[in-house]
CSV table of C-alpha atoms in Angstrom, one decimal:
chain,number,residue,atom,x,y,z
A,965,UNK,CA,-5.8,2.9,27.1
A,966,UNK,CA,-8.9,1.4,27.9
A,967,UNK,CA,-10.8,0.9,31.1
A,968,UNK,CA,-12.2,-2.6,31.6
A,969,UNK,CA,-15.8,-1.4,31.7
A,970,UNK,CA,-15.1,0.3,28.2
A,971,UNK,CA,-13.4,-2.8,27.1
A,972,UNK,CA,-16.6,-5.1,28.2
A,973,UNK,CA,-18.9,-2.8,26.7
A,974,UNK,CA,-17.0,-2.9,23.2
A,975,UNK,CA,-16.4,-6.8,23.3
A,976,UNK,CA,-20.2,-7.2,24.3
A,977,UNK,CA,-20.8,-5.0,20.8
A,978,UNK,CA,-18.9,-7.4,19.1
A,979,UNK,CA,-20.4,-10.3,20.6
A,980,UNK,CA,-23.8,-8.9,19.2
A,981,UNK,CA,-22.0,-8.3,15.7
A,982,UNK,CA,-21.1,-11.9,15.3
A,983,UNK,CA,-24.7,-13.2,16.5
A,984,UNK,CA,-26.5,-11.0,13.6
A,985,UNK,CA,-23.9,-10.5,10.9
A,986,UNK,CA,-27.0,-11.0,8.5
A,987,UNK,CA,-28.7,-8.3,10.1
A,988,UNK,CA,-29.0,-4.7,9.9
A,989,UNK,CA,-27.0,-3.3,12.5
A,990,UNK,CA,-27.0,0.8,13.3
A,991,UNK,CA,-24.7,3.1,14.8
A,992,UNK,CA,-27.9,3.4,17.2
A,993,UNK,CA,-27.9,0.1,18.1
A,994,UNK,CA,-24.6,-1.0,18.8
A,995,UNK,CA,-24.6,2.2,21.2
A,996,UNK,CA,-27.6,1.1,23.1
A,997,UNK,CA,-25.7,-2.7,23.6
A,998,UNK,CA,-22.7,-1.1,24.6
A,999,UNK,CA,-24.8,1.4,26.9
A,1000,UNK,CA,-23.2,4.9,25.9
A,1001,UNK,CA,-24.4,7.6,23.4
A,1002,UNK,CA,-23.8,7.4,20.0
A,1003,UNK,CA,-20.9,10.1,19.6
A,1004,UNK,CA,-19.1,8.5,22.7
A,1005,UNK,CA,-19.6,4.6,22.0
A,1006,UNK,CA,-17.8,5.7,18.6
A,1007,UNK,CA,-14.5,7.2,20.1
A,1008,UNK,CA,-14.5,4.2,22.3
A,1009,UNK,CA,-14.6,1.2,19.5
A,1010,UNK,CA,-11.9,3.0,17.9
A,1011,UNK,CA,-9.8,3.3,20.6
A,1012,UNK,CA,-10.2,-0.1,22.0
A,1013,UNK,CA,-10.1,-1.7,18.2
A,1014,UNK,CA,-8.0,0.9,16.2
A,1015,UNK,CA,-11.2,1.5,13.6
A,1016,UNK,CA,-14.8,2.4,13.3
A,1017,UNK,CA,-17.3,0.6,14.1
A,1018,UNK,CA,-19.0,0.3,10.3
A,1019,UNK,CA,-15.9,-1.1,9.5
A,1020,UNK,CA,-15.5,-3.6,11.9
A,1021,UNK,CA,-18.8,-4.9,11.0
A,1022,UNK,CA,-17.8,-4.8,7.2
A,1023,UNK,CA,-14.6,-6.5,8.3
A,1024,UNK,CA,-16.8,-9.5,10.2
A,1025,UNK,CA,-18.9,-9.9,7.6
A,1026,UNK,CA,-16.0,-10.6,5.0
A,1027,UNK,CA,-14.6,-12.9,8.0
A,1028,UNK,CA,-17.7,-14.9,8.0
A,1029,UNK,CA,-18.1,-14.9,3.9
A,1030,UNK,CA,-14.5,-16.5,3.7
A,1031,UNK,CA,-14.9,-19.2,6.2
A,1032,UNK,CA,-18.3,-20.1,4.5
A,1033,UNK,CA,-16.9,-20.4,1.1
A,1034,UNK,CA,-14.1,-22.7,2.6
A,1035,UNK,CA,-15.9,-24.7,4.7
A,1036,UNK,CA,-19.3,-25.2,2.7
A,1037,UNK,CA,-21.2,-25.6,-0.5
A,1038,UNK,CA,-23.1,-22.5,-0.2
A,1039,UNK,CA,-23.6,-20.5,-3.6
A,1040,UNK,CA,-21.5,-17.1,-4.0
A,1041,UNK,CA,-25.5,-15.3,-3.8
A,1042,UNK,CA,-26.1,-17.2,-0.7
A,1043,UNK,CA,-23.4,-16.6,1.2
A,1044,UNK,CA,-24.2,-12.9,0.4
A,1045,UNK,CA,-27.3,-12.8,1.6
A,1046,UNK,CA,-26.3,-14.9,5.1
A,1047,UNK,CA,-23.3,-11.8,6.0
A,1048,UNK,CA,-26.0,-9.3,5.1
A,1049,UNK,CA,-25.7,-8.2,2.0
A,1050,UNK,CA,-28.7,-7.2,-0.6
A,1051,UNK,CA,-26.6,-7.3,-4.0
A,1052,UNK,CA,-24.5,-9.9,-4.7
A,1053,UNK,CA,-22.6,-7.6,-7.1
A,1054,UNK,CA,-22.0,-5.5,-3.8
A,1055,UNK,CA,-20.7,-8.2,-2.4
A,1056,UNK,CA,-18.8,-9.5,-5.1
A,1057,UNK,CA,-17.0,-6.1,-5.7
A,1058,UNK,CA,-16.4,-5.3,-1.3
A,1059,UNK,CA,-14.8,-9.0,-1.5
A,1060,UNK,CA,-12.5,-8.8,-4.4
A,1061,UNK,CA,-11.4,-4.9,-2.9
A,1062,UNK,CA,-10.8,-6.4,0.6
A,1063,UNK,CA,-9.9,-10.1,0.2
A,1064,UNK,CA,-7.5,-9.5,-2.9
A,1065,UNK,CA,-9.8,-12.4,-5.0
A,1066,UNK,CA,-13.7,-12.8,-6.0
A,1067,UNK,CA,-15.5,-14.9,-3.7
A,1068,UNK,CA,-15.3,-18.2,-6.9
A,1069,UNK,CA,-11.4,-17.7,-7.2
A,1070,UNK,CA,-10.8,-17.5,-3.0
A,1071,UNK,CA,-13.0,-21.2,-3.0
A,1072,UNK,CA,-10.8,-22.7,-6.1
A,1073,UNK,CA,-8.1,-21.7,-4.4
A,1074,UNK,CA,-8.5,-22.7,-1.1
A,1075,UNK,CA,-8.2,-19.4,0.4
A,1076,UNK,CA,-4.8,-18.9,-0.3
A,1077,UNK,CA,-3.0,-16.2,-3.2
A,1078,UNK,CA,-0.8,-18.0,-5.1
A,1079,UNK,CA,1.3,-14.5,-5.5
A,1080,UNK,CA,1.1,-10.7,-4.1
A,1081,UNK,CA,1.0,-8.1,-6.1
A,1082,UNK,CA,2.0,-5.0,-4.4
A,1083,UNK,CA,-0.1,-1.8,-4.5
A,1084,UNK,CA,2.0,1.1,-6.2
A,1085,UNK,CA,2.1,4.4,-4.9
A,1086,UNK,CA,3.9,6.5,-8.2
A,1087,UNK,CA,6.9,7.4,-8.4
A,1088,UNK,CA,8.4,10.2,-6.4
A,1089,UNK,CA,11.6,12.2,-7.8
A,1090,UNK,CA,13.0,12.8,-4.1
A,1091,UNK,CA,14.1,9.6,-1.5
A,1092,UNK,CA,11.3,8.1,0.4
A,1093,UNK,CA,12.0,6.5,3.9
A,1094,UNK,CA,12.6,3.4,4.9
A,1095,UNK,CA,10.9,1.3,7.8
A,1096,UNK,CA,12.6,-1.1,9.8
A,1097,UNK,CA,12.1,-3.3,12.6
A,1098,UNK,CA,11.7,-6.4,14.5
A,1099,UNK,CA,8.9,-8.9,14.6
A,1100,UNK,CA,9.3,-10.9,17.9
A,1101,UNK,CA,7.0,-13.6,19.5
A,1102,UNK,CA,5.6,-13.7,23.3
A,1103,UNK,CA,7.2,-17.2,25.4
A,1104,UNK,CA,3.7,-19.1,25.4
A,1105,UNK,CA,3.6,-18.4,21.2
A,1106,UNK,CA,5.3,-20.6,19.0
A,1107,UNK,CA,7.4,-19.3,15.9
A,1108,UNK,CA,6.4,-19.3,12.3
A,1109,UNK,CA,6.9,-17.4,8.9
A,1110,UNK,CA,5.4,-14.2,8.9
A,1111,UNK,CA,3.9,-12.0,6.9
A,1112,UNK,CA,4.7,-8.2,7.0
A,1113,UNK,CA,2.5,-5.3,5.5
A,1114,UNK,CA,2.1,-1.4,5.5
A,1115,UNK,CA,-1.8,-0.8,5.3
A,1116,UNK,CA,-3.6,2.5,4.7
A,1117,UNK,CA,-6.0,1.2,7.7
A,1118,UNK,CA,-5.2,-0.9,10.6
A,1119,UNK,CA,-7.7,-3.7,8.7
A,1120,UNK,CA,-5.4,-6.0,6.7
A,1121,UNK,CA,-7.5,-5.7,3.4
A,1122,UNK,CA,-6.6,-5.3,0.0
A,1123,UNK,CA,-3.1,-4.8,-1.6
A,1124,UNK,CA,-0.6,-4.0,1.0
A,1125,UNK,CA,2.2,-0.9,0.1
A,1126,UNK,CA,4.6,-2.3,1.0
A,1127,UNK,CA,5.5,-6.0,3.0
A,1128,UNK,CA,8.3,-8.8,3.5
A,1129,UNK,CA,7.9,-12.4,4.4
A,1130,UNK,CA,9.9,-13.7,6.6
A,1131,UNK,CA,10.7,-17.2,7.5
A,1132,UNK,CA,10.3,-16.3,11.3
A,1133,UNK,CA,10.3,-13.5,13.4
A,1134,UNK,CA,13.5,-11.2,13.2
A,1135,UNK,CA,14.1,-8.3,11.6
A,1136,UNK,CA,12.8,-6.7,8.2
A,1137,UNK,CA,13.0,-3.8,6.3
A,1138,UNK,CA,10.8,-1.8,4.3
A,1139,UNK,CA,11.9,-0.1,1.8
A,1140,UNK,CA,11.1,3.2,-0.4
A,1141,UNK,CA,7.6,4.1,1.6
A,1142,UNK,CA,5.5,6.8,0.4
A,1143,UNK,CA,4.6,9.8,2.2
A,1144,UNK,CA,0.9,9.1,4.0
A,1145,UNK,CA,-0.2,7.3,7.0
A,1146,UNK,CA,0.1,3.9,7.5
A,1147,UNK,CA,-0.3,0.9,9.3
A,1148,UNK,CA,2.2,-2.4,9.5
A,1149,UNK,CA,0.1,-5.3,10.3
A,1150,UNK,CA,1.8,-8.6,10.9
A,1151,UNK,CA,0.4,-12.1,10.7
A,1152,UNK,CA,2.3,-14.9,11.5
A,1153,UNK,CA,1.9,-18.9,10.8
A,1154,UNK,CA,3.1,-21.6,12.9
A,1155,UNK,CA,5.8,-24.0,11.4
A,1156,UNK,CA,3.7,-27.2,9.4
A,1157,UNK,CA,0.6,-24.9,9.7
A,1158,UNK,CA,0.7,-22.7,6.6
A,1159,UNK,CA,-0.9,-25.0,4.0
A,1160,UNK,CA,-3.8,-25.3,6.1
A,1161,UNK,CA,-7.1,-23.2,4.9
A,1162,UNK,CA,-7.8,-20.0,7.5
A,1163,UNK,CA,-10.9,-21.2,10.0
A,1164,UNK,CA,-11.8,-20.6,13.8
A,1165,UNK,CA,-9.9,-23.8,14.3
A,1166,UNK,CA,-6.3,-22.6,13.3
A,1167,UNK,CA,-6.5,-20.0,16.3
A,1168,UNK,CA,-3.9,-21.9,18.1
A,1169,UNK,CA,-1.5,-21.5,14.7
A,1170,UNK,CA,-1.9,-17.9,14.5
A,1171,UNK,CA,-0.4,-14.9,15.7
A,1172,UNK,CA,-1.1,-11.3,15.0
A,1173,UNK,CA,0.7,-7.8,15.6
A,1174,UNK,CA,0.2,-4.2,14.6
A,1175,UNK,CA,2.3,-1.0,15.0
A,1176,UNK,CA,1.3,2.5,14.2
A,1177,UNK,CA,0.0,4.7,12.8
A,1178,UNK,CA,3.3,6.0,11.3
A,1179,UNK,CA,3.5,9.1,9.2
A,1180,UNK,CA,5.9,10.2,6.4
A,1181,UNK,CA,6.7,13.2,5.3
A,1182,UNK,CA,9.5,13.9,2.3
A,1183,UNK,CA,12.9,13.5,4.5
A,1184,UNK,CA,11.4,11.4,7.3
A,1185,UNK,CA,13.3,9.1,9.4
A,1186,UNK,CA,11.5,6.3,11.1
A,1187,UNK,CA,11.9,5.0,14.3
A,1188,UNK,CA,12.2,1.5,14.8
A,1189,UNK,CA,9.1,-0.3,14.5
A,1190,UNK,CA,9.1,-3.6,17.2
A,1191,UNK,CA,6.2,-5.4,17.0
A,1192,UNK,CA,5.4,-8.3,19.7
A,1193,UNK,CA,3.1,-11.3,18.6
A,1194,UNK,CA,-0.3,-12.3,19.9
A,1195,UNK,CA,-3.1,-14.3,19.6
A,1196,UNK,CA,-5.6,-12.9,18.0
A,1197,UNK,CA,-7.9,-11.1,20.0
A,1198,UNK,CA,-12.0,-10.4,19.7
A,1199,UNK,CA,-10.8,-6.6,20.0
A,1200,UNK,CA,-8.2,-7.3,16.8
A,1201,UNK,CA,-9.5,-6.5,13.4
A,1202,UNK,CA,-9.7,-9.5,10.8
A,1203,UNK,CA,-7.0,-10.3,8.5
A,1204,UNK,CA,-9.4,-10.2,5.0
A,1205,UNK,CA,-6.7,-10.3,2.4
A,1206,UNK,CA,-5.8,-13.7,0.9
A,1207,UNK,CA,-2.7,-14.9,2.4
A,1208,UNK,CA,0.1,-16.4,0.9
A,1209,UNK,CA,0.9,-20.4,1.1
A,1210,UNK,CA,4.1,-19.5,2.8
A,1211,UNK,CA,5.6,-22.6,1.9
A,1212,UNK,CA,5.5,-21.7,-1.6
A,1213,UNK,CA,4.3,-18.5,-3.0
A,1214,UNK,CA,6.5,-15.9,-4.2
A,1215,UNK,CA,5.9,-12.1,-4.2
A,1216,UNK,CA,5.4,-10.4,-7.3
A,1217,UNK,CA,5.7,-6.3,-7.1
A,1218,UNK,CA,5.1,-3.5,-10.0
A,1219,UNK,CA,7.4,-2.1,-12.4
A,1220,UNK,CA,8.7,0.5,-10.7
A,1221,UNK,CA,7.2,0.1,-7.2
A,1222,UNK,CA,10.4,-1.4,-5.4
A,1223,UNK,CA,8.0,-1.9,-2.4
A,1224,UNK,CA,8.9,-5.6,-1.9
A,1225,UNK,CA,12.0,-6.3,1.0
A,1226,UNK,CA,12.6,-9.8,1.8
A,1227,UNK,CA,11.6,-12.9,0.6
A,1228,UNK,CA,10.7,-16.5,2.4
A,1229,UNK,CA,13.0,-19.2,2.0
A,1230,UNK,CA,12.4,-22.5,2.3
């Protein structure tokens, strides 16, 4: 738990992050915002926003690259240079890792994926766990399909491990998880919302949620993972993978990965 002197002190970094997200930002100098030493502000951003400080930058920066190729004309280099990047190969590459898309295919498309491909793990000879839980919404939030993965890091980025949609919150099931330690992130889309293109506009239509992190081991059995809906939050990580358009996507796993447990229906 945090104290609400930590908490200020972390928000008022990420206040600074957003105003110079084309900037080089230290370790150094987000310590001196918040006001602690270096080796103490760290263990304080993580606790308060689940991962390092670097990486929440990265993750704004990604943030701020996706709402700029939705919402203007900017070129692919440009939009580099604005979230602080000196390669636009660099950036190229961290977008395509994190987002699921290049920067040209995430414009054509609107932001949306049009299909998920699951990451695959291997195969293992012996039975691997299975998650389950509920995903369940807060009275002032309003319902909506939701999207459930299993992340290496408690940034939704890249390929998930495993997920589920579901057509509103209830229960899923995740099946045949791989021994490691993961994350299940949750993101959920107001009904008559999910064709519309992510943007700081669409905060009322979104919800968040996040449980872990849960390990596995060969022969583990899970507890129940209930995970309660939010708003998102300046303290929450961004969502940088593509979403799905929930009203009409499908989700496409590996051969031999099994990873994928429920389906939207529409």
């Amino acid at each position: 738990m945090t104290t609400p002197t930590v908490e200020h002190a972390v928000r008022r970094v990420i206040d600074d992050m957003h105003t110079n997200l084309g900037l080089e930002i230290t370790i150094d100098d987000m310590a001196r915002t918040a006001m602690f030493s270096k080796f103490h502000f760290t263990r304080i951003f993580r606790d308060a926003t689940g991962t390092s400080p670097g990486r929440f930058l990265s993750a704004l920066r990604l943030q701020e690259a996706k709402r700029l190729l939705i919402e203007t004309e900017f070129s692919v280099a440009d939009i580099s240079s604005q979230v602080g990047y000196s390669s636009v190969g660099t950036f190229s590459s961290r977008f395509k890792a994190c987002v699921g898309i290049s920067p040209s295919m995430f414009r054509e498309t609107g932001g949306f994926l049009p299909r998920l491909e699951t990451d695959s793990h291997g195969t293992s000879a012996s039975p691997r766990a299975t998650l389950r839980g509920r995903v369940q919404t807060a009275g002032e939030h309003a319902p909506g399909a939701c999207f459930v993965g299993l992340f290496p890091t408690p940034i939704p980025q890249g390929r998930p491990v495993r997920c589920a949609v579901l057509d509103g919150p209830g229960a899923f099931e995740l099946r045949d998880v791989p021994t490691g330690t993961w994350h299940v992130l949750v993101h959920s889309v107001s009904y008559g919302a999910e064709h519309l293109p992510p943007g700081p506009d669409r905060e009322d239509t979104i919800s968040v949620g996040r449980y872990g992190p849960v390990t596995v081991a060969d022969g583990t059995l899970l507890m129940p993972a209930d995970i309660t809906l939010h708003t998102p939050d300046a303290l929450d990580p961004p969502v940088l993978m593509a979403l799905l358009d929930l009203r009409t996507s499908a989700l496409e796993s590996r051969p031999r990965s099994g990873e994928v447990a429920g389906a939207l229906t529409s």
